[in-house]
CSV table of C-alpha atoms in Angstrom, one decimal:
chain,number,residue,atom,x,y,z
A,1,MET,CA,0.0,0.0,0.0
A,2,ALA,CA,1.4,3.4,-1.0
A,3,MET,CA,2.2,5.8,1.8
A,4,VAL,CA,2.7,9.6,1.5
A,5,CYS,CA,5.0,11.9,3.4
A,6,PRO,CA,3.0,14.7,5.1
A,7,HIS,CA,5.7,17.3,4.4
A,8,CYS,CA,7.2,16.7,0.9
A,9,GLN,CA,4.2,14.7,-0.4
A,10,GLY,CA,6.6,12.0,-1.6
A,11,VAL,CA,4.9,8.7,-2.3
A,12,MET,CA,6.7,5.5,-1.1
A,13,GLU,CA,5.6,1.9,-1.6
A,14,ARG,CA,7.6,0.6,1.3
A,15,GLY,CA,9.0,1.8,4.6
A,16,GLN,CA,7.7,3.7,7.6
A,17,ARG,CA,9.7,7.0,7.3
A,18,CYS,CA,10.5,9.4,4.4
A,19,PRO,CA,14.2,9.1,3.5
A,20,SER,CA,14.3,12.9,2.7
A,21,CYS,CA,12.3,14.3,5.6
A,22,ALA,CA,12.8,11.5,8.2
A,23,LEU,CA,9.1,11.8,9.1
A,24,ARG,CA,6.7,9.0,9.6
A,25,LEU,CA,4.7,8.2,6.5
A,26,ARG,CA,0.9,8.5,6.7
A,27,GLY,CA,-2.2,8.0,4.6
A,28,SER,CA,-3.0,5.9,1.6
A,29,LEU,CA,-3.1,6.7,-2.0
A,30,ASP,CA,-4.0,3.2,-3.2
A,31,PRO,CA,-6.8,3.3,-5.8
A,32,ARG,CA,-8.3,0.2,-4.2
A,33,ASP,CA,-9.0,2.3,-1.1
A,34,GLY,CA,-11.3,4.6,-3.1
A,35,GLY,CA,-8.6,7.2,-3.6
A,36,ALA,CA,-9.4,8.7,-0.2
A,37,ASN,CA,-6.6,10.4,1.8
A,38,PRO,CA,-7.2,10.4,5.5
A,39,ASN,CA,-4.6,13.2,5.9
A,40,ARG,CA,-6.8,15.6,3.9
A,41,PRO,CA,-8.3,18.0,6.4
A,42,ALA,CA,-12.0,18.5,6.7
A,43,TRP,CA,-13.5,21.6,5.1
A,44,GLN,CA,-13.7,23.3,8.5
A,45,ARG,CA,-9.9,23.2,8.7
A,46,THR,CA,-9.2,24.5,5.2
A,47,THR,CA,-8.4,28.2,4.5
A,48,TRP,CA,-11.8,28.9,2.9
A,49,GLY,CA,-13.6,26.9,5.5
A,50,ARG,CA,-12.0,28.9,8.3
A,51,ILE,CA,-12.7,32.2,6.6
A,52,LEU,CA,-16.4,31.2,6.0
A,53,ILE,CA,-16.8,30.2,9.7
A,54,GLY,CA,-15.1,33.4,10.9
A,55,LEU,CA,-17.3,35.5,8.6
A,56,ILE,CA,-20.5,33.8,9.8
A,57,VAL,CA,-19.5,34.1,13.5
A,58,SER,CA,-18.4,37.7,13.2
A,59,GLN,CA,-21.5,38.8,11.3
A,60,GLY,CA,-23.8,36.9,13.7
A,61,LEU,CA,-22.0,38.3,16.7
A,62,TYR,CA,-22.1,41.9,15.5
A,63,HIS,CA,-25.8,41.8,14.6
A,64,GLY,CA,-26.6,40.1,17.9
A,65,LEU,CA,-24.8,42.8,19.8
A,66,LEU,CA,-26.5,45.5,17.7
A,67,GLN,CA,-30.0,44.0,18.4
A,68,ALA,CA,-29.1,43.8,22.1
A,69,SER,CA,-28.1,47.5,22.0
A,70,VAL,CA,-31.4,48.4,20.3
A,71,ALA,CA,-33.3,46.6,23.0
A,72,ALA,CA,-31.3,48.3,25.7
A,73,ALA,CA,-31.9,51.7,24.2
A,74,MET,CA,-35.6,51.1,24.0
A,75,ALA,CA,-35.8,49.8,27.5
A,76,LEU,CA,-34.0,52.9,28.8
A,77,ASN,CA,-36.2,55.2,26.8
A,78,LEU,CA,-33.1,56.8,25.1
A,79,GLY,CA,-35.1,57.5,21.9
A,80,ASN,CA,-35.2,56.1,18.4
A,81,PRO,CA,-32.2,53.8,18.1
A,82,ARG,CA,-31.7,54.6,14.4
A,83,GLU,CA,-31.4,58.3,15.2
A,84,ILE,CA,-28.9,57.4,18.0
A,85,TRP,CA,-26.7,55.5,15.7
A,86,LEU,CA,-26.4,58.4,13.3
A,87,THR,CA,-25.0,60.7,16.0
A,88,PRO,CA,-21.1,60.9,16.3
A,89,ALA,CA,-21.2,58.9,19.5
A,90,GLY,CA,-23.5,56.3,17.9
A,91,VAL,CA,-21.1,56.0,14.9
A,92,VAL,CA,-18.2,55.4,17.2
A,93,TYR,CA,-20.2,52.8,19.2
A,94,ILE,CA,-21.2,51.0,16.0
A,95,GLN,CA,-17.5,50.9,15.0
A,96,VAL,CA,-16.5,49.4,18.4
A,97,LEU,CA,-19.1,46.7,18.0
A,98,GLN,CA,-17.9,45.9,14.5
A,99,VAL,CA,-14.3,45.6,15.6
A,100,LEU,CA,-15.1,43.4,18.6
A,101,ALA,CA,-17.1,41.0,16.5
A,102,LEU,CA,-14.3,41.0,13.8
A,103,LEU,CA,-11.7,40.2,16.4
A,104,VAL,CA,-13.6,37.0,17.4
A,105,GLY,CA,-14.0,36.0,13.8
A,106,GLY,CA,-10.4,36.7,13.0
A,107,LEU,CA,-9.2,34.6,15.9
A,108,LEU,CA,-11.3,31.7,14.6
A,109,ALA,CA,-10.0,32.2,11.0
A,110,GLY,CA,-6.4,32.2,12.0
A,111,ALA,CA,-6.4,29.5,14.7
A,112,GLY,CA,-4.4,26.5,13.7
A,113,GLN,CA,-3.4,28.0,10.3
A,114,ASN,CA,0.0,28.8,9.0
A,115,GLN,CA,-1.2,32.0,7.2
A,116,GLY,CA,-3.3,33.4,10.0
A,117,PHE,CA,-2.7,37.1,8.9
A,118,PHE,CA,-3.8,36.5,5.3
A,119,ASN,CA,-6.9,34.5,6.4
A,120,GLY,CA,-7.9,37.2,8.8
A,121,ALA,CA,-7.3,40.0,6.3
A,122,LEU,CA,-9.5,38.4,3.7
A,123,LEU,CA,-12.1,37.8,6.3
A,124,GLY,CA,-12.0,41.4,7.4
A,125,LEU,CA,-12.3,42.6,3.8
A,126,TRP,CA,-15.4,40.7,3.1
A,127,TYR,CA,-16.7,41.5,6.5
A,128,GLY,CA,-16.4,45.3,5.8
A,129,VAL,CA,-18.1,44.9,2.4
A,130,LEU,CA,-21.0,43.0,3.8
A,131,LEU,CA,-21.5,45.6,6.5
A,132,LEU,CA,-21.8,48.3,3.9
A,133,VAL,CA,-24.3,46.3,1.9
A,134,LEU,CA,-26.4,45.1,4.8
A,135,GLN,CA,-26.5,48.5,6.6
A,136,SER,CA,-26.6,51.1,3.8
A,137,ASP,CA,-28.7,53.4,6.0
A,138,LEU,CA,-26.0,53.5,8.7
A,139,ALA,CA,-23.3,53.9,6.1
A,140,GLY,CA,-25.1,57.0,4.9
A,141,ALA,CA,-23.7,58.9,7.9
A,142,LEU,CA,-20.1,58.2,6.8
A,143,THR,CA,-18.1,60.2,4.3
A,144,PHE,CA,-16.9,58.9,1.0
A,145,LEU,CA,-13.3,58.4,2.4
A,146,ALA,CA,-14.6,56.6,5.5
A,147,ILE,CA,-16.7,54.2,3.4
A,148,LEU,CA,-13.8,53.5,1.1
A,149,GLY,CA,-11.4,52.9,4.0
A,150,GLN,CA,-13.7,50.9,6.2
A,151,PRO,CA,-13.1,47.5,4.4
A,152,ILE,CA,-9.4,48.2,4.3
A,153,LEU,CA,-9.4,49.0,8.0
A,154,HIS,CA,-11.4,45.9,8.7
A,155,ALA,CA,-8.9,43.9,6.6
A,156,PHE,CA,-6.1,45.2,8.8
A,157,VAL,CA,-7.9,44.4,12.0
A,158,GLY,CA,-8.9,41.0,10.8
A,159,GLY,CA,-5.3,40.3,9.7
A,160,CYS,CA,-4.0,41.2,13.2
A,161,ALA,CA,-6.7,39.0,14.8
A,162,GLY,CA,-5.9,36.1,12.5
A,163,PHE,CA,-2.1,36.5,13.2
A,164,LEU,CA,-2.9,36.5,16.9
A,165,GLY,CA,-5.0,33.4,16.5
A,166,SER,CA,-2.3,31.5,14.6
A,167,ARG,CA,0.2,32.4,17.4
A,168,ILE,CA,-2.1,31.3,20.3
A,169,TRP,CA,-3.4,28.2,18.6
A,170,ARG,CA,-0.5,27.0,16.5
A,171,PRO,CA,-0.9,24.4,13.7
A,172,LEU,CA,-1.0,20.9,14.8
A,173,TYR,CA,1.8,19.8,12.5
A,174,THR,CA,5.1,21.7,12.2
A,175,PRO,CA,7.9,19.9,10.5
A,176,PRO,CA,11.1,19.8,12.6
A,177,VAL,CA,13.8,21.9,11.0
A,178,SER,CA,16.6,19.6,12.1
A,179,SER,CA,15.0,16.6,10.3
A,180,VAL,CA,14.3,18.3,7.0
A,181,SER,CA,17.0,18.4,4.4
A,182,ARG,CA,17.6,21.5,2.2
A,183,SER,CA,16.1,19.8,-0.8
A,184,ALA,CA,12.9,19.0,1.1
A,185,ARG,CA,12.2,22.6,2.2
A,186,PRO,CA,8.9,24.0,1.1
A,187,LEU,CA,8.8,26.6,-1.7
A,188,HIS,CA,7.1,29.1,0.6
A,189,ASP,CA,9.9,29.4,3.1
A,190,PRO,CA,8.6,31.6,6.0
A,191,ARG,CA,12.1,33.1,6.3
A,192,ARG,CA,11.8,34.6,2.9
A,193,GLY,CA,11.3,38.4,3.0
A,194,TRP,CA,8.2,40.0,1.5
A,195,PHE,CA,10.2,41.9,-1.1
A,196,ARG,CA,12.8,39.2,-1.9
A,197,GLY,CA,12.8,37.4,-5.2
A,198,PRO,CA,12.5,38.6,-8.8
A,199,LEU,CA,9.8,41.0,-10.1
A,200,HIS,CA,7.9,39.5,-13.0
A,201,PRO,CA,7.2,42.5,-15.5
A,202,PHE,CA,4.8,40.6,-17.7
A,203,ARG,CA,2.6,39.5,-14.7
A,204,VAL,CA,2.7,42.9,-13.1
A,205,THR,CA,1.8,44.6,-16.4
A,206,LEU,CA,-1.1,42.2,-17.0
A,207,GLY,CA,-2.4,42.6,-13.5
A,208,LEU,CA,-2.0,46.4,-13.7
A,209,ALA,CA,-4.0,46.4,-16.9
A,210,VAL,CA,-6.8,44.4,-15.4
A,211,ALA,CA,-6.9,46.5,-12.2
A,212,VAL,CA,-7.0,49.9,-13.9
A,213,ALA,CA,-9.3,48.8,-16.7
A,214,GLY,CA,-11.7,47.3,-14.2
A,215,ALA,CA,-11.6,50.3,-12.0
A,216,LEU,CA,-12.2,52.8,-14.8
A,217,SER,CA,-15.0,50.8,-16.3
A,218,ALA,CA,-16.9,50.0,-13.1
A,219,GLU,CA,-19.7,52.4,-13.8
A,220,PHE,CA,-20.0,51.1,-17.4
A,221,LEU,CA,-20.1,47.5,-16.1
A,222,PHE,CA,-22.8,48.4,-13.6
A,223,SER,CA,-24.9,50.2,-16.2
A,224,LEU,CA,-24.5,47.2,-18.5
A,225,LEU,CA,-25.7,44.9,-15.7
A,226,VAL,CA,-28.8,47.1,-15.1
A,227,ARG,CA,-29.6,47.1,-18.8
A,228,THR,CA,-29.1,43.4,-19.2
A,229,SER,CA,-31.5,42.7,-16.2
A,230,GLU,CA,-34.2,44.9,-18.0
A,231,GLY,CA,-34.6,47.1,-14.9
A,232,ARG,CA,-34.9,44.4,-12.3
A,233,LEU,CA,-31.5,45.3,-10.7
A,234,VAL,CA,-32.1,49.0,-10.5
A,235,PRO,CA,-30.6,50.3,-7.2
A,236,SER,CA,-33.1,51.8,-4.8
A,237,SER,CA,-30.9,54.8,-4.0
A,238,ARG,CA,-27.9,56.8,-5.3
A,239,PHE,CA,-25.8,55.6,-2.4
A,240,GLN,CA,-26.5,52.0,-3.3
A,241,ALA,CA,-25.5,52.6,-6.9
A,242,GLN,CA,-22.2,54.1,-5.7
A,243,LEU,CA,-21.6,51.3,-3.3
A,244,ILE,CA,-22.0,48.7,-6.1
A,245,THR,CA,-19.6,50.7,-8.3
A,246,TRP,CA,-17.0,50.7,-5.5
A,247,GLU,CA,-17.4,47.0,-5.0
A,248,ILE,CA,-16.7,46.4,-8.7
A,249,THR,CA,-13.6,48.6,-8.5
A,250,ALA,CA,-12.3,46.8,-5.4
A,251,LEU,CA,-12.9,43.4,-7.1
A,252,ALA,CA,-11.0,44.6,-10.1
A,253,LEU,CA,-8.1,45.7,-8.0
A,254,LEU,CA,-8.0,42.5,-6.0
A,255,LEU,CA,-8.2,40.4,-9.2
A,256,GLY,CA,-5.4,42.4,-10.8
A,257,GLY,CA,-3.1,41.8,-7.8
A,258,ALA,CA,-4.1,38.1,-7.6
A,259,LEU,CA,-3.3,37.7,-11.3
A,260,ALA,CA,0.1,39.2,-10.8
A,261,GLY,CA,0.9,37.1,-7.7
A,262,ALA,CA,-0.4,33.8,-8.9
A,263,ASN,CA,2.1,31.0,-9.6
A,264,THR,CA,4.9,33.1,-8.0
A,265,LEU,CA,7.0,32.7,-4.8
A,266,ASN,CA,6.6,36.3,-3.8
A,267,GLY,CA,3.0,37.3,-4.5
A,268,PHE,CA,3.2,40.1,-2.0
A,269,LYS,CA,5.9,41.8,-4.1
A,270,GLN,CA,4.0,41.4,-7.4
A,271,GLY,CA,0.8,42.6,-5.8
A,272,PHE,CA,2.5,45.6,-4.2
A,273,ALA,CA,3.9,46.6,-7.6
A,274,VAL,CA,0.4,46.4,-9.1
A,275,GLY,CA,-1.0,48.4,-6.2
A,276,VAL,CA,1.6,51.1,-6.6
A,277,GLY,CA,1.1,51.4,-10.4
A,278,ALA,CA,-2.7,51.3,-10.1
A,279,GLY,CA,-2.7,53.8,-7.2
A,280,VAL,CA,-0.5,56.3,-9.2
A,281,LEU,CA,-2.5,56.0,-12.4
A,282,LEU,CA,-5.9,56.2,-10.7
A,283,PHE,CA,-4.7,59.2,-8.6
A,284,GLY,CA,-3.6,61.1,-11.7
A,285,ILE,CA,-6.8,60.2,-13.6
A,286,MET,CA,-9.2,61.3,-10.8
A,287,LEU,CA,-7.2,64.4,-10.1
A,288,GLY,CA,-7.3,65.3,-13.8
A,289,LEU,CA,-11.1,64.8,-13.9
A,290,ASP,CA,-11.6,66.8,-10.7
A,291,PRO,CA,-8.7,69.1,-9.6
A,292,LEU,CA,-10.5,69.9,-6.3
A,293,GLY,CA,-11.1,66.3,-5.3
A,294,VAL,CA,-7.6,65.7,-3.9
A,295,THR,CA,-8.9,63.9,-0.8
A,296,THR,CA,-10.9,61.4,-2.9
A,297,ALA,CA,-8.0,60.9,-5.3
A,298,VAL,CA,-5.7,60.1,-2.4
A,299,GLY,CA,-8.2,57.7,-0.9
A,300,VAL,CA,-8.6,55.9,-4.2
A,301,GLY,CA,-4.9,55.6,-4.7
A,302,PHE,CA,-4.3,54.3,-1.1
A,303,ALA,CA,-7.1,51.8,-1.5
A,304,ALA,CA,-5.6,50.6,-4.8
A,305,LEU,CA,-2.3,50.1,-3.1
A,306,CYS,CA,-3.8,48.1,-0.3
A,307,LEU,CA,-6.1,46.0,-2.4
A,308,GLY,CA,-3.5,45.2,-5.0
A,309,THR,CA,-1.1,44.1,-2.3
A,310,ILE,CA,-3.7,41.9,-0.6
A,311,GLY,CA,-4.7,40.4,-3.9
A,312,GLY,CA,-1.1,39.6,-4.9
A,313,SER,CA,-0.5,38.0,-1.5
A,314,PHE,CA,-3.5,35.7,-1.7
A,315,GLY,CA,-2.8,34.9,-5.4
A,316,GLY,CA,0.6,33.7,-4.4
A,317,ARG,CA,-0.7,31.7,-1.5
A,318,ILE,CA,-3.8,30.2,-3.1
A,319,LEU,CA,-2.1,29.5,-6.5
A,320,PRO,CA,1.5,28.7,-5.7
A,321,PRO,CA,4.0,27.4,-8.3
A,322,LEU,CA,3.2,24.0,-9.5
A,323,VAL,CA,5.7,21.3,-8.4
A,324,LYS,CA,5.7,17.7,-9.6
A,325,VAL,CA,5.2,15.2,-6.8
A,326,ARG,CA,8.2,13.0,-6.4
A,327,ARG,CA,7.4,9.3,-6.4
A,328,LYS,CA,9.9,7.0,-4.8
A,329,VAL,CA,9.7,3.2,-5.1
A,330,PHE,CA,11.9,0.9,-3.1
A,331,ASP,CA,12.5,-2.6,-4.1
């Protein structure tokens, strides 16, 4: 029965330990066993499973705390809760509830994971976008720059929470450094710096083109979607239309960064290059269209830098370079 090394994924027909990693072989890849691999983690332990669980928990916890706050305000006769949330103190209180719920979800997303920060950052990004969609009435009290920066701020907070979760609850399996040879080290060596390695001009250019083209055509894509739906997807307010346009822009920036970082060893560097290029181009274009909108142009440029970098990091992590599995057979 074929056995597999849990570290280098080498397949051996005989023996109890991997000759390269000196680790005990586990699992079965024999087709007669149905092709099942008992070492494959359940979906709850995968990256996307952790992010989904953290997103559900954080959203549920936030809305639960919000409903409890509404009940407390009504019990104490403080007035209409919706009017309270629109005051400066109410906005700060809502932000505190959002951060507390995100911290809990980020801890769950990063617990037992090697890339806790990236899991938490992606969780925070989607968490912030969902909050803007589900609570458009509360988001109306925020400025354009605050709305644009809220998902980025949540991504940073979620990343910190995920990193903390990965430090408190470390992965169950960590290969001992002394027993792993140089040839068996993983491609994603944690000791590699974020900006080390070559820069791939073709990938960066392609990702930059996708990011900038998608950001500039966000309004056109949204109007095309409305026309295609024959009026069934018409937004109920101007703010909702702007929010959908910003989401399309953010998705294009993330996709451009992920495209540049995919199949590379240093996706962070590729995504950072895309973010810098997209930020500079979008800043210049928006400033040329509206010379007085310096604040908006700076916010868009900074958002492009952050989203491009995050997209490149996840592109390199989710789609790493392909490596052929070494198959070793001993007589």
